[in-house]
PDB file of C-alpha atoms in Angstrom:
ATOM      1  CA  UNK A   1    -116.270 -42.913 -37.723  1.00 50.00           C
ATOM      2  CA  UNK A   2    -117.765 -46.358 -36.379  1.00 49.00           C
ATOM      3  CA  UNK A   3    -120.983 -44.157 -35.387  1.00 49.00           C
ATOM      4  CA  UNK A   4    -121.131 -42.769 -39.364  1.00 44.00           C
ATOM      5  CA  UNK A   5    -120.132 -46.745 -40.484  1.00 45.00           C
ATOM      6  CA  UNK A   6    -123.040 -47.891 -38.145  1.00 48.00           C
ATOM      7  CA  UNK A   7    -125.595 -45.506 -39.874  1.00 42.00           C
ATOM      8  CA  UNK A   8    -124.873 -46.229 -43.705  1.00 43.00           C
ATOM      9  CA  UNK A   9    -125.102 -50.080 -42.506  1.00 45.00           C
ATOM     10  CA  UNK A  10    -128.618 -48.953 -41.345  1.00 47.00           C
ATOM     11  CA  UNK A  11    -130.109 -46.790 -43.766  1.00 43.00           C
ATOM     12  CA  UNK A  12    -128.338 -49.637 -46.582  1.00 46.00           C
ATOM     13  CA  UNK A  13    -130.533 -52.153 -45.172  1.00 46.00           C
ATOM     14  CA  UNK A  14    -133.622 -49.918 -44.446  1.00 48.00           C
ATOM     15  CA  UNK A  15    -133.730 -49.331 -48.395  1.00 42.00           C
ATOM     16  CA  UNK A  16    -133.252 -52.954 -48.839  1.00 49.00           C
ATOM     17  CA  UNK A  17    -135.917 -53.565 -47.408  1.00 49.00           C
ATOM     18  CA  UNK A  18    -138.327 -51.148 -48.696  1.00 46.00           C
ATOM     19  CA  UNK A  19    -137.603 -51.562 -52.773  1.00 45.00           C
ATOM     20  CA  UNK A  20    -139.162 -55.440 -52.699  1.00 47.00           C
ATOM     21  CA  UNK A  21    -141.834 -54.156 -50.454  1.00 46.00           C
ATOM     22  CA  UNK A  22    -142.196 -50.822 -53.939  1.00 41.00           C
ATOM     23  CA  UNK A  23    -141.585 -53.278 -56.221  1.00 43.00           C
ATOM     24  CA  UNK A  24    -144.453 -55.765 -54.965  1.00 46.00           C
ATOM     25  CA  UNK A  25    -147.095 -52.873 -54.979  1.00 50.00           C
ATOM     26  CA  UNK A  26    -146.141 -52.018 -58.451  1.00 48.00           C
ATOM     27  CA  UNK A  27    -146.723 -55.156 -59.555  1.00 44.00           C
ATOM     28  CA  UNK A  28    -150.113 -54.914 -57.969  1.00 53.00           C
ATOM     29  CA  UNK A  29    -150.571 -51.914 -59.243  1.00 55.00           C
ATOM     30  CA  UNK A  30    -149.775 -53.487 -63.531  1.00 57.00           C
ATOM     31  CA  UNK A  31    -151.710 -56.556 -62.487  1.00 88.00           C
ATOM     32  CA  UNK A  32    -155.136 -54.900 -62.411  1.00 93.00           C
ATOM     33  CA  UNK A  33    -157.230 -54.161 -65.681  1.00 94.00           C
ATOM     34  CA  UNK A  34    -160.329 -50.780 -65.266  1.00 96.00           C
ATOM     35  CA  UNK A  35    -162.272 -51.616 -67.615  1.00 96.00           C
ATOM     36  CA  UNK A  36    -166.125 -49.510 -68.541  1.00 97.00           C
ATOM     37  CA  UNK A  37    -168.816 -50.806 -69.645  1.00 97.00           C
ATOM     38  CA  UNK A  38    -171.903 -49.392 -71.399  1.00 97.00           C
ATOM     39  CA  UNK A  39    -175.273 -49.934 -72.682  1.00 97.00           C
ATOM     40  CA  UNK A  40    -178.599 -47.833 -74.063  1.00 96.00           C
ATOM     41  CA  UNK A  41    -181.836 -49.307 -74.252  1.00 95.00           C
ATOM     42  CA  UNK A  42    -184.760 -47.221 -76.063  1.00 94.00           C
ATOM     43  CA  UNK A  43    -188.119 -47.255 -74.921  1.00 94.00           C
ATOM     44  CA  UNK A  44    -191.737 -45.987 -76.383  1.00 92.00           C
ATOM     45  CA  UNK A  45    -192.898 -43.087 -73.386  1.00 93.00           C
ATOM     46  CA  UNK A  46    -195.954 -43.502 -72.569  1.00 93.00           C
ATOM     47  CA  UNK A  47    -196.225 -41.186 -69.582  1.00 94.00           C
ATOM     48  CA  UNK A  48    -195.680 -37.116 -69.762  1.00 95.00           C
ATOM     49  CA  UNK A  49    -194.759 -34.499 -67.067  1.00 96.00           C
ATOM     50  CA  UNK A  50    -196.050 -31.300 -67.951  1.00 95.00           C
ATOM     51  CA  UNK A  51    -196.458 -27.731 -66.001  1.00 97.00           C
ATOM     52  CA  UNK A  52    -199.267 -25.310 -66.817  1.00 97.00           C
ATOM     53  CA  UNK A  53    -200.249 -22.147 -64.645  1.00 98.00           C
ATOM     54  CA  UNK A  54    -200.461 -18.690 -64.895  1.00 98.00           C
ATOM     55  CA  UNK A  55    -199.398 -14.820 -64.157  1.00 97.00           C
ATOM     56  CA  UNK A  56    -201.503 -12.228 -62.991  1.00 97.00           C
ATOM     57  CA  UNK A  57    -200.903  -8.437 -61.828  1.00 95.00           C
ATOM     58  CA  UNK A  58    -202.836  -6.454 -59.542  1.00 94.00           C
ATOM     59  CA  UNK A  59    -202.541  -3.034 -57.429  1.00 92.00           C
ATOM     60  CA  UNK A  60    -202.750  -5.378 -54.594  1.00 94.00           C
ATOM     61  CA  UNK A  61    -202.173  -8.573 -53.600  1.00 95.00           C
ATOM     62  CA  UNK A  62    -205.650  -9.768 -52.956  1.00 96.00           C
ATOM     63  CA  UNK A  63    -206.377  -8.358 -56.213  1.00 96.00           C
ATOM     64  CA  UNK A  64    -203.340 -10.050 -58.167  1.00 96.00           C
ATOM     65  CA  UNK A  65    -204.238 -12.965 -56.250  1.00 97.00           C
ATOM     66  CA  UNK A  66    -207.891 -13.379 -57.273  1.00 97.00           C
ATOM     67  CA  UNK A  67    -206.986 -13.121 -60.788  1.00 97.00           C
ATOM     68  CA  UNK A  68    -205.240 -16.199 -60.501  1.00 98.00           C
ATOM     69  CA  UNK A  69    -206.695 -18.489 -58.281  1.00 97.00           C
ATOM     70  CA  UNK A  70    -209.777 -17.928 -61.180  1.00 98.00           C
ATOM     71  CA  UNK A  71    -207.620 -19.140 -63.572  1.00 98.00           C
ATOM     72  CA  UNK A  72    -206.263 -21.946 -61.876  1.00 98.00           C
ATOM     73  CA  UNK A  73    -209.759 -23.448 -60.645  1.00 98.00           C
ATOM     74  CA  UNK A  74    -210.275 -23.036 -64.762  1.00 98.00           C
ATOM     75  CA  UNK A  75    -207.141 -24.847 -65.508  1.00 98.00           C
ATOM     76  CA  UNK A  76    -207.976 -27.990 -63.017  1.00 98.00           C
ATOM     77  CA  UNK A  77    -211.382 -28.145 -63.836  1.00 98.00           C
ATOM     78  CA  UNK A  78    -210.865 -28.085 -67.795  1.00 97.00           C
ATOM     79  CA  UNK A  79    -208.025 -30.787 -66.906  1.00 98.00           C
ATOM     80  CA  UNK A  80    -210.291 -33.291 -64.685  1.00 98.00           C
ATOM     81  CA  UNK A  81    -212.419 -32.940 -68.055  1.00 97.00           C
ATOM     82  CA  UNK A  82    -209.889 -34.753 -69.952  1.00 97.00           C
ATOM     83  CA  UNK A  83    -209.616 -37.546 -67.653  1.00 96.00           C
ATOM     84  CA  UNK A  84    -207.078 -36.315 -65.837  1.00 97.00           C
ATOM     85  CA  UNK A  85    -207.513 -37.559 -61.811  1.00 96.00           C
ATOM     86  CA  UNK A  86    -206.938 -34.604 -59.075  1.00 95.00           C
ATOM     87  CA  UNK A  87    -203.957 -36.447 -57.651  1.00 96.00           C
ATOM     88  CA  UNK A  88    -201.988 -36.359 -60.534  1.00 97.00           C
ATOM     89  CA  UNK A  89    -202.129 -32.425 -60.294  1.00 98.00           C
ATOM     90  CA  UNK A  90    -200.011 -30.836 -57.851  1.00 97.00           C
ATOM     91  CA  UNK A  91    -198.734 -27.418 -57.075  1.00 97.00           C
ATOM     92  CA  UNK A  92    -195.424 -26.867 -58.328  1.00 96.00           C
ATOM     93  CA  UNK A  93    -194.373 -23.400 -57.413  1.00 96.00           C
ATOM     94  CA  UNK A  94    -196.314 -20.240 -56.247  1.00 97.00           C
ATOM     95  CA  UNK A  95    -194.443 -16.802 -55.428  1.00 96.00           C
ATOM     96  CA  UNK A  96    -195.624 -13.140 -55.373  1.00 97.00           C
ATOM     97  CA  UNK A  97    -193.439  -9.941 -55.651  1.00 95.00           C
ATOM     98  CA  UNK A  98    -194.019  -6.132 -56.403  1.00 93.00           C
ATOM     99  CA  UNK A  99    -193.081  -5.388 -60.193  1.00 90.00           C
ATOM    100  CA  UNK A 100    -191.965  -1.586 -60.563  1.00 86.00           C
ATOM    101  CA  UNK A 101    -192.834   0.422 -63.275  1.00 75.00           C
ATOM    102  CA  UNK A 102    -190.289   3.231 -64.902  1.00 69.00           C
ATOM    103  CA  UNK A 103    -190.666   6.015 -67.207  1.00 61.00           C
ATOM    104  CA  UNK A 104    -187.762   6.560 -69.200  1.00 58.00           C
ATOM    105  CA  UNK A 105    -187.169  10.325 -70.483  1.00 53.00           C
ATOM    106  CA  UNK A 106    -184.066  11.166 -72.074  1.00 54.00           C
ATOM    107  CA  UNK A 107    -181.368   9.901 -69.699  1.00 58.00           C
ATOM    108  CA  UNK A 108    -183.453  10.072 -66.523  1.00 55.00           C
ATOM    109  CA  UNK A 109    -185.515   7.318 -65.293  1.00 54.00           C
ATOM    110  CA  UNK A 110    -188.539   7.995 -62.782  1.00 54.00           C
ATOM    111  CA  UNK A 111    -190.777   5.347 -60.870  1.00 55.00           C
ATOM    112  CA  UNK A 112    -194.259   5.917 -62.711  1.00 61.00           C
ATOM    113  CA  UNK A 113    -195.949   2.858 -60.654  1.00 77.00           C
ATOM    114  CA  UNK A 114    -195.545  -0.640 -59.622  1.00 86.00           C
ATOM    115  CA  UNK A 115    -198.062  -4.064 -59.623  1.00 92.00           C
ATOM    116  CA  UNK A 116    -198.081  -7.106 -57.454  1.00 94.00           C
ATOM    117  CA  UNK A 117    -197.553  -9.944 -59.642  1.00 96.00           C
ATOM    118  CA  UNK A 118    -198.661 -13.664 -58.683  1.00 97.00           C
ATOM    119  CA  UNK A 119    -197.390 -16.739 -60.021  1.00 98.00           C
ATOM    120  CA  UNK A 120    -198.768 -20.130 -59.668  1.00 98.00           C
ATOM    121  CA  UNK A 121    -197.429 -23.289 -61.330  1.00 98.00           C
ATOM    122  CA  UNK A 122    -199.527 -27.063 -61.582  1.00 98.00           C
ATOM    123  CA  UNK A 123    -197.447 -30.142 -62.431  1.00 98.00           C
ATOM    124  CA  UNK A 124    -199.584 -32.157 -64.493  1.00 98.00           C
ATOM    125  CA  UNK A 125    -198.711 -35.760 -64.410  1.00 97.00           C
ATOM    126  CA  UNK A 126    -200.736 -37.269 -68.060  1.00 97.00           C
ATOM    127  CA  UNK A 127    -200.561 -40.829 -67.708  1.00 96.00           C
ATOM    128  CA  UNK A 128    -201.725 -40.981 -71.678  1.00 94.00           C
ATOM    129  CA  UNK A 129    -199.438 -39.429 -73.546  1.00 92.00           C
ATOM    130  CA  UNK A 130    -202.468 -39.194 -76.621  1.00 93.00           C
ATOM    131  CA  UNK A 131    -204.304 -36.722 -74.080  1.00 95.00           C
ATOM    132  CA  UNK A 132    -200.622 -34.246 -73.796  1.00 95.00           C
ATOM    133  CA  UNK A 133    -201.796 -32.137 -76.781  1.00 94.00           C
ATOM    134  CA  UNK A 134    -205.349 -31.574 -75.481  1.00 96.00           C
ATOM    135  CA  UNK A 135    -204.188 -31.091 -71.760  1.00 96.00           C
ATOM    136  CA  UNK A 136    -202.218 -27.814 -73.149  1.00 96.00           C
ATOM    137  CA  UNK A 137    -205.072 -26.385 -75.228  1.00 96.00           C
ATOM    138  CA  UNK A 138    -207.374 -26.767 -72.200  1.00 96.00           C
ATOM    139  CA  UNK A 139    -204.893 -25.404 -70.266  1.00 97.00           C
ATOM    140  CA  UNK A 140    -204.107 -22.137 -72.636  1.00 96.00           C
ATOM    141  CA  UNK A 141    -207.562 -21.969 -73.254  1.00 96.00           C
ATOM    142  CA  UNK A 142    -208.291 -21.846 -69.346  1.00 97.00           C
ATOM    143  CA  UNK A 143    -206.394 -18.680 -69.550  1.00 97.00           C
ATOM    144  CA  UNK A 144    -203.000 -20.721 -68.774  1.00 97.00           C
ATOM    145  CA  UNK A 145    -200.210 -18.161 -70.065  1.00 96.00           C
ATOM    146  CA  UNK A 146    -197.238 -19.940 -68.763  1.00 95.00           C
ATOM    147  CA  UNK A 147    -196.584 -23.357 -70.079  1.00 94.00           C
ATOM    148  CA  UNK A 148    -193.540 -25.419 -70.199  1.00 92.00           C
ATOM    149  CA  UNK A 149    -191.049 -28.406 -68.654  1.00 91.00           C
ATOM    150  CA  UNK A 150    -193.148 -30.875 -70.764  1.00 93.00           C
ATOM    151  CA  UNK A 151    -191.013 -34.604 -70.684  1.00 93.00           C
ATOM    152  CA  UNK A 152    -191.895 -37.881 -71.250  1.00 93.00           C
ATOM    153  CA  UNK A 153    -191.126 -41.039 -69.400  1.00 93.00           C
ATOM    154  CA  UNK A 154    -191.836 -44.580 -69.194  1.00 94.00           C
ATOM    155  CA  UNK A 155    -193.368 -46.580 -67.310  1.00 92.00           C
ATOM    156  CA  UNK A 156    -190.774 -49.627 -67.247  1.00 94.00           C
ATOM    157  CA  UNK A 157    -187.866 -47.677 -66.964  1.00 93.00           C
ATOM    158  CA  UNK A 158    -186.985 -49.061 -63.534  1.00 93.00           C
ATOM    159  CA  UNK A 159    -186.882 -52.838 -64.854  1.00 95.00           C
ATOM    160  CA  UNK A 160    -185.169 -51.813 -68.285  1.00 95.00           C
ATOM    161  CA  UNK A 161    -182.514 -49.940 -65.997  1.00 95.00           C
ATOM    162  CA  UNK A 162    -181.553 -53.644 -64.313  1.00 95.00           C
ATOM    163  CA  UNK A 163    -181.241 -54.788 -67.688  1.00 97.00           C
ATOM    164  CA  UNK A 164    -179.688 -52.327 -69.309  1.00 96.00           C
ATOM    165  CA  UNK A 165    -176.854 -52.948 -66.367  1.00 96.00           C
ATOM    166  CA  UNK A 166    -176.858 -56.820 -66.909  1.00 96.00           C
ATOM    167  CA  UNK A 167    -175.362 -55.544 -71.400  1.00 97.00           C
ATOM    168  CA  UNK A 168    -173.163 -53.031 -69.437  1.00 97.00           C
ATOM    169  CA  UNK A 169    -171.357 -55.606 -67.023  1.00 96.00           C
ATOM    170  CA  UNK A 170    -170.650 -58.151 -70.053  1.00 97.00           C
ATOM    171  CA  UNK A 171    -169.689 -55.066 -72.366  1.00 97.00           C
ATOM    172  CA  UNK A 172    -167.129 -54.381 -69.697  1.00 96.00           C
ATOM    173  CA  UNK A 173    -166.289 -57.827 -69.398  1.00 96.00           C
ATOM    174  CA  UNK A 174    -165.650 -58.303 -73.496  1.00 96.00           C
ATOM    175  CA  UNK A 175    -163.925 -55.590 -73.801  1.00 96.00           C
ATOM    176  CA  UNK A 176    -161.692 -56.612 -70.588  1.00 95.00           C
ATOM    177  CA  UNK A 177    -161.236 -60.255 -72.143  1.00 95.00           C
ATOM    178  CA  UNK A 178    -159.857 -58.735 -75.385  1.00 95.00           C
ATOM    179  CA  UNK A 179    -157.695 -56.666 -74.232  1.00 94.00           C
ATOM    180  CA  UNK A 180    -156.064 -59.583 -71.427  1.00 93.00           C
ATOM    181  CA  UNK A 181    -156.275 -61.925 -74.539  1.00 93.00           C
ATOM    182  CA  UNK A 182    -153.983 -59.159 -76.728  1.00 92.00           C
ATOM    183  CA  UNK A 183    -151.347 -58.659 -73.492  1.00 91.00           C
ATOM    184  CA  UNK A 184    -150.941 -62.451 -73.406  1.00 92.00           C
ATOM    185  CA  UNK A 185    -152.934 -62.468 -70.306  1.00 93.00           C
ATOM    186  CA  UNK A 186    -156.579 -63.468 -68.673  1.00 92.00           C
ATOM    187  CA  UNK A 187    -159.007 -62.095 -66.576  1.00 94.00           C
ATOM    188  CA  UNK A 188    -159.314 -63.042 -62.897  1.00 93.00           C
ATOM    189  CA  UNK A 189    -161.311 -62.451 -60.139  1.00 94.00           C
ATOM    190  CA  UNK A 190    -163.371 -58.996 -60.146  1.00 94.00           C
ATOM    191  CA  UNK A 191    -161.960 -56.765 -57.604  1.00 95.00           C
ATOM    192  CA  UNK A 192    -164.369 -54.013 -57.639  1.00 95.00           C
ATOM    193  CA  UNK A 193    -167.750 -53.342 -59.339  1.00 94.00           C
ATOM    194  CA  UNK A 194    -169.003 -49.083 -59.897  1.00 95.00           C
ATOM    195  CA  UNK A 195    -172.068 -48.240 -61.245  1.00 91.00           C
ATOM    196  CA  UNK A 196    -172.910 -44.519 -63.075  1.00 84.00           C
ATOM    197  CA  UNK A 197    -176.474 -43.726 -62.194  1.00 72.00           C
ATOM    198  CA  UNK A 198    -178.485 -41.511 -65.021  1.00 66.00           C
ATOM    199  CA  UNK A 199    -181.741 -40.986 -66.268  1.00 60.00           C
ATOM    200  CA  UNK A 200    -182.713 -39.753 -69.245  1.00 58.00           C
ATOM    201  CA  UNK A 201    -185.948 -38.512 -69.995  1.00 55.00           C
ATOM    202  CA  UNK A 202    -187.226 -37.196 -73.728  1.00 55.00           C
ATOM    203  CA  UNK A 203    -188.030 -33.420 -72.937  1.00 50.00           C
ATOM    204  CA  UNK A 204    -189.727 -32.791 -76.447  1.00 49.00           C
ATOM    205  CA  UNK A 205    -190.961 -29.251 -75.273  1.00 45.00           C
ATOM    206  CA  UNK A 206    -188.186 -28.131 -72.574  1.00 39.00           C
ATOM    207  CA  UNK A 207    -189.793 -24.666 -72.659  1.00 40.00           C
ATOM    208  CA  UNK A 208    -193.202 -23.484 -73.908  1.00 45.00           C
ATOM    209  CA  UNK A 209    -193.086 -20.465 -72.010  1.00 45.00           C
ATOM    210  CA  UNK A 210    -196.162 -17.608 -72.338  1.00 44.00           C
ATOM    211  CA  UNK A 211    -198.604 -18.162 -74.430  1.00 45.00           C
ATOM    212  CA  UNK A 212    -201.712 -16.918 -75.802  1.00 43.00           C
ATOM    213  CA  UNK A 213    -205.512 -17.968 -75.569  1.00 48.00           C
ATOM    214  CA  UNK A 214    -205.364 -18.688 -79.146  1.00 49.00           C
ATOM    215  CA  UNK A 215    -202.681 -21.314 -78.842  1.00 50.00           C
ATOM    216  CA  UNK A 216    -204.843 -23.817 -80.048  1.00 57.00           C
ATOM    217  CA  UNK A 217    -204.641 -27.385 -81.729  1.00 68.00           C
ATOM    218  CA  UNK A 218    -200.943 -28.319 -80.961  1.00 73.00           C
ATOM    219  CA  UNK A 219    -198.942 -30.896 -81.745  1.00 75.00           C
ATOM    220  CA  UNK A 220    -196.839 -32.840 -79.700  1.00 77.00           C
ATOM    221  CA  UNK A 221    -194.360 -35.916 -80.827  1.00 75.00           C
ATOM    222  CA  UNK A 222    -193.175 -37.942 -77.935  1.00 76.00           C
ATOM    223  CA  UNK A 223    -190.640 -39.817 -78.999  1.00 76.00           C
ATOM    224  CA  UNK A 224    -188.715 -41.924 -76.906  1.00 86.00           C
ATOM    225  CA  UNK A 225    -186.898 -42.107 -73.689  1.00 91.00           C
ATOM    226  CA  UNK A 226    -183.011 -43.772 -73.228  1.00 92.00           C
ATOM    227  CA  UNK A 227    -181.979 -45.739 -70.585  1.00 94.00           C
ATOM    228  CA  UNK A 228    -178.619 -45.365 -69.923  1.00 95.00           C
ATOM    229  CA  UNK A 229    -176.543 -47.737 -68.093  1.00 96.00           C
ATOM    230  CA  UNK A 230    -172.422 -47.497 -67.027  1.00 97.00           C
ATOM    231  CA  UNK A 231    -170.489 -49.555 -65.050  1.00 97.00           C
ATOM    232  CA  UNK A 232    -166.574 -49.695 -64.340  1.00 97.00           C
ATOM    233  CA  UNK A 233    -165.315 -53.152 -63.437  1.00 96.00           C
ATOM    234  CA  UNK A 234    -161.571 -53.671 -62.149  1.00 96.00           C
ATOM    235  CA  UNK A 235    -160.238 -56.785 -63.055  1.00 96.00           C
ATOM    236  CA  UNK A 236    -157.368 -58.911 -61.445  1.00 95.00           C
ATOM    237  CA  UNK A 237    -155.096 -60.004 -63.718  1.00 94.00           C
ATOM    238  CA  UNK A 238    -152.666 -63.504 -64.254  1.00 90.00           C
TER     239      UNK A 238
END
C-alpha cells in the first residue's frame, strides 16, 4: 500500500511539473506572428533565348549526318550575318536513332524499312531583342525545320531581384504590424527571415516546333519579364 501511496506521490508531482513547463511552450508557441510578404516588379526584356536546328534522315548515319551538319554550318553562318557573335551560339542537344518504317495492311503490320534520323539543336543567345524576328527567318531559311524555346530576359534582373526583396520584407512587415495592432499587440524582434527564390522569364513563343522554308517575315512581341520576390518573416510578439 505505502509502495502504491509512494508512486501516485511521484507521478502527482512529475505532472506538476511538466504542465508549467506545456504551458510555457504554448505560450511561445501564440506569441509568434508568420507573416509573407510579396512583391512583382516588371521589366522591358531586352535579351532573348532562342533554339534553332534541324532533322535529317538518311540510310546511314554518315549520310543522315551530312545532311545536317550542312544545315547547321548554314544556320551559324546566316546567324553571324545578323550580328550575332559565335559565342553566343552553343550546342544545345544532338542525338541520333534508327526510325522504323511499317506498312499497315488490314490488321497486319510489316517492317517495310527504317532511316537514321539526326538531330541537332543551337541555343541562340540574341542580345537585341529587334534582331529575334530576323534570327528565325535566317534560321528557317537556312533550312532550320525545328524551332522553338524562344524567352526573353533582362538584363537587370539580378539587381531588380534585391529590390524587389527590399517591397517584400516591408509588405511582410505591414501586414504583420496590422494585424499585432488589431490583437492589441506589437511586433518584436524578427525571429526568422525565408526567402522563395523564382524567376520568371516571358516565353512569348514556348514552342515553334517544325517549320517550313517559307516561314518567312515573322513577328515576334517581347513583352516583358516579372520579377518575383517572397519572403516569410516570423515575428516575436509582446
Amino acid at each position: 500500500m505505502k509502495k502504491l501511496i509512494c508512486l501516485a506521490l511521484a507521478l502527482a508531482l512529475m505532472l506538476s511539473l511538466a504542465l508549467p513547463a506545456l504551458a510555457d511552450k504554448d505560450v511561445e508557441d501564440m506569441s509568434k506572428l508568420v507573416i509573407t510578404g510579396n512583391a512583382v516588379i516588371s521589366l522591358e526584356a531586352d535579351t532573348a533565348t532562342l533554339e534553332v536546328g534541324a532533322q535529317t534522315r538518311g540510310k546511314t548515319v554518315a549520310e543522315a549526318n551530312q545532311d545536317n551538319i550542312k544545315i547547321i554550318d548554314a544556320i551559324i553562318l546566316e546567324v553571324e550575318k545578323l550580328g550575332i557573335e559565335k559565342k553566343y551560339i552553343t550546342t544545345s542537344n544532338y542525338n541520333v536513332y534508327f526510325e522504323q518504317d511499317y506498312s499497315v495492311v488490314g490488321t497486319a503490320q510489316s517492317l517495310i524499312n527504317g532511316s537514321f534520323v539526326v538531330n541537332n539543336m543551337l541555343r541562340i543567345k540574341i542580345n537585341d531583342i529587334t534582331k529575334v524576328s530576323a534570327v528565325i527567318d535566317a534560321a528557317s531559311a537556312a533550312g532550320a525545320n525545328n524551332i522553338h524555346g524562344l524567352s526573353f530576359q533582362s538584363s537587370k534582373y539580378e539587381e531588380s531581384y534585391l529590390e524587389a526583396l527590399k517591397e517584400a520584407v516591408l509588405d511582410a512587415k505591414t501586414k504583420a504590424e496590422v494585424l499585432a495592432l488589431v490583437n492589441g499587440m506589437s511586433l518584436g524582434r524578427v525571429l526568422k527571415v525565408e526567402s522563395l527564390d523564382t524567376n520568371s522569364y516571358n516565353y512569348a513563343m514556348n514552342y515553334v516546333g517544325t517549320m517550313a522554308k517559307e516561314a518567312m517575315d515573322t513577328t515576334i512581341l517581347s513583352g516583358n519579364v516579372l520579377v518575383n520576390a517572397t519572403v516569410t518573416l516570423t515575428y516575436e510578439l509582446k
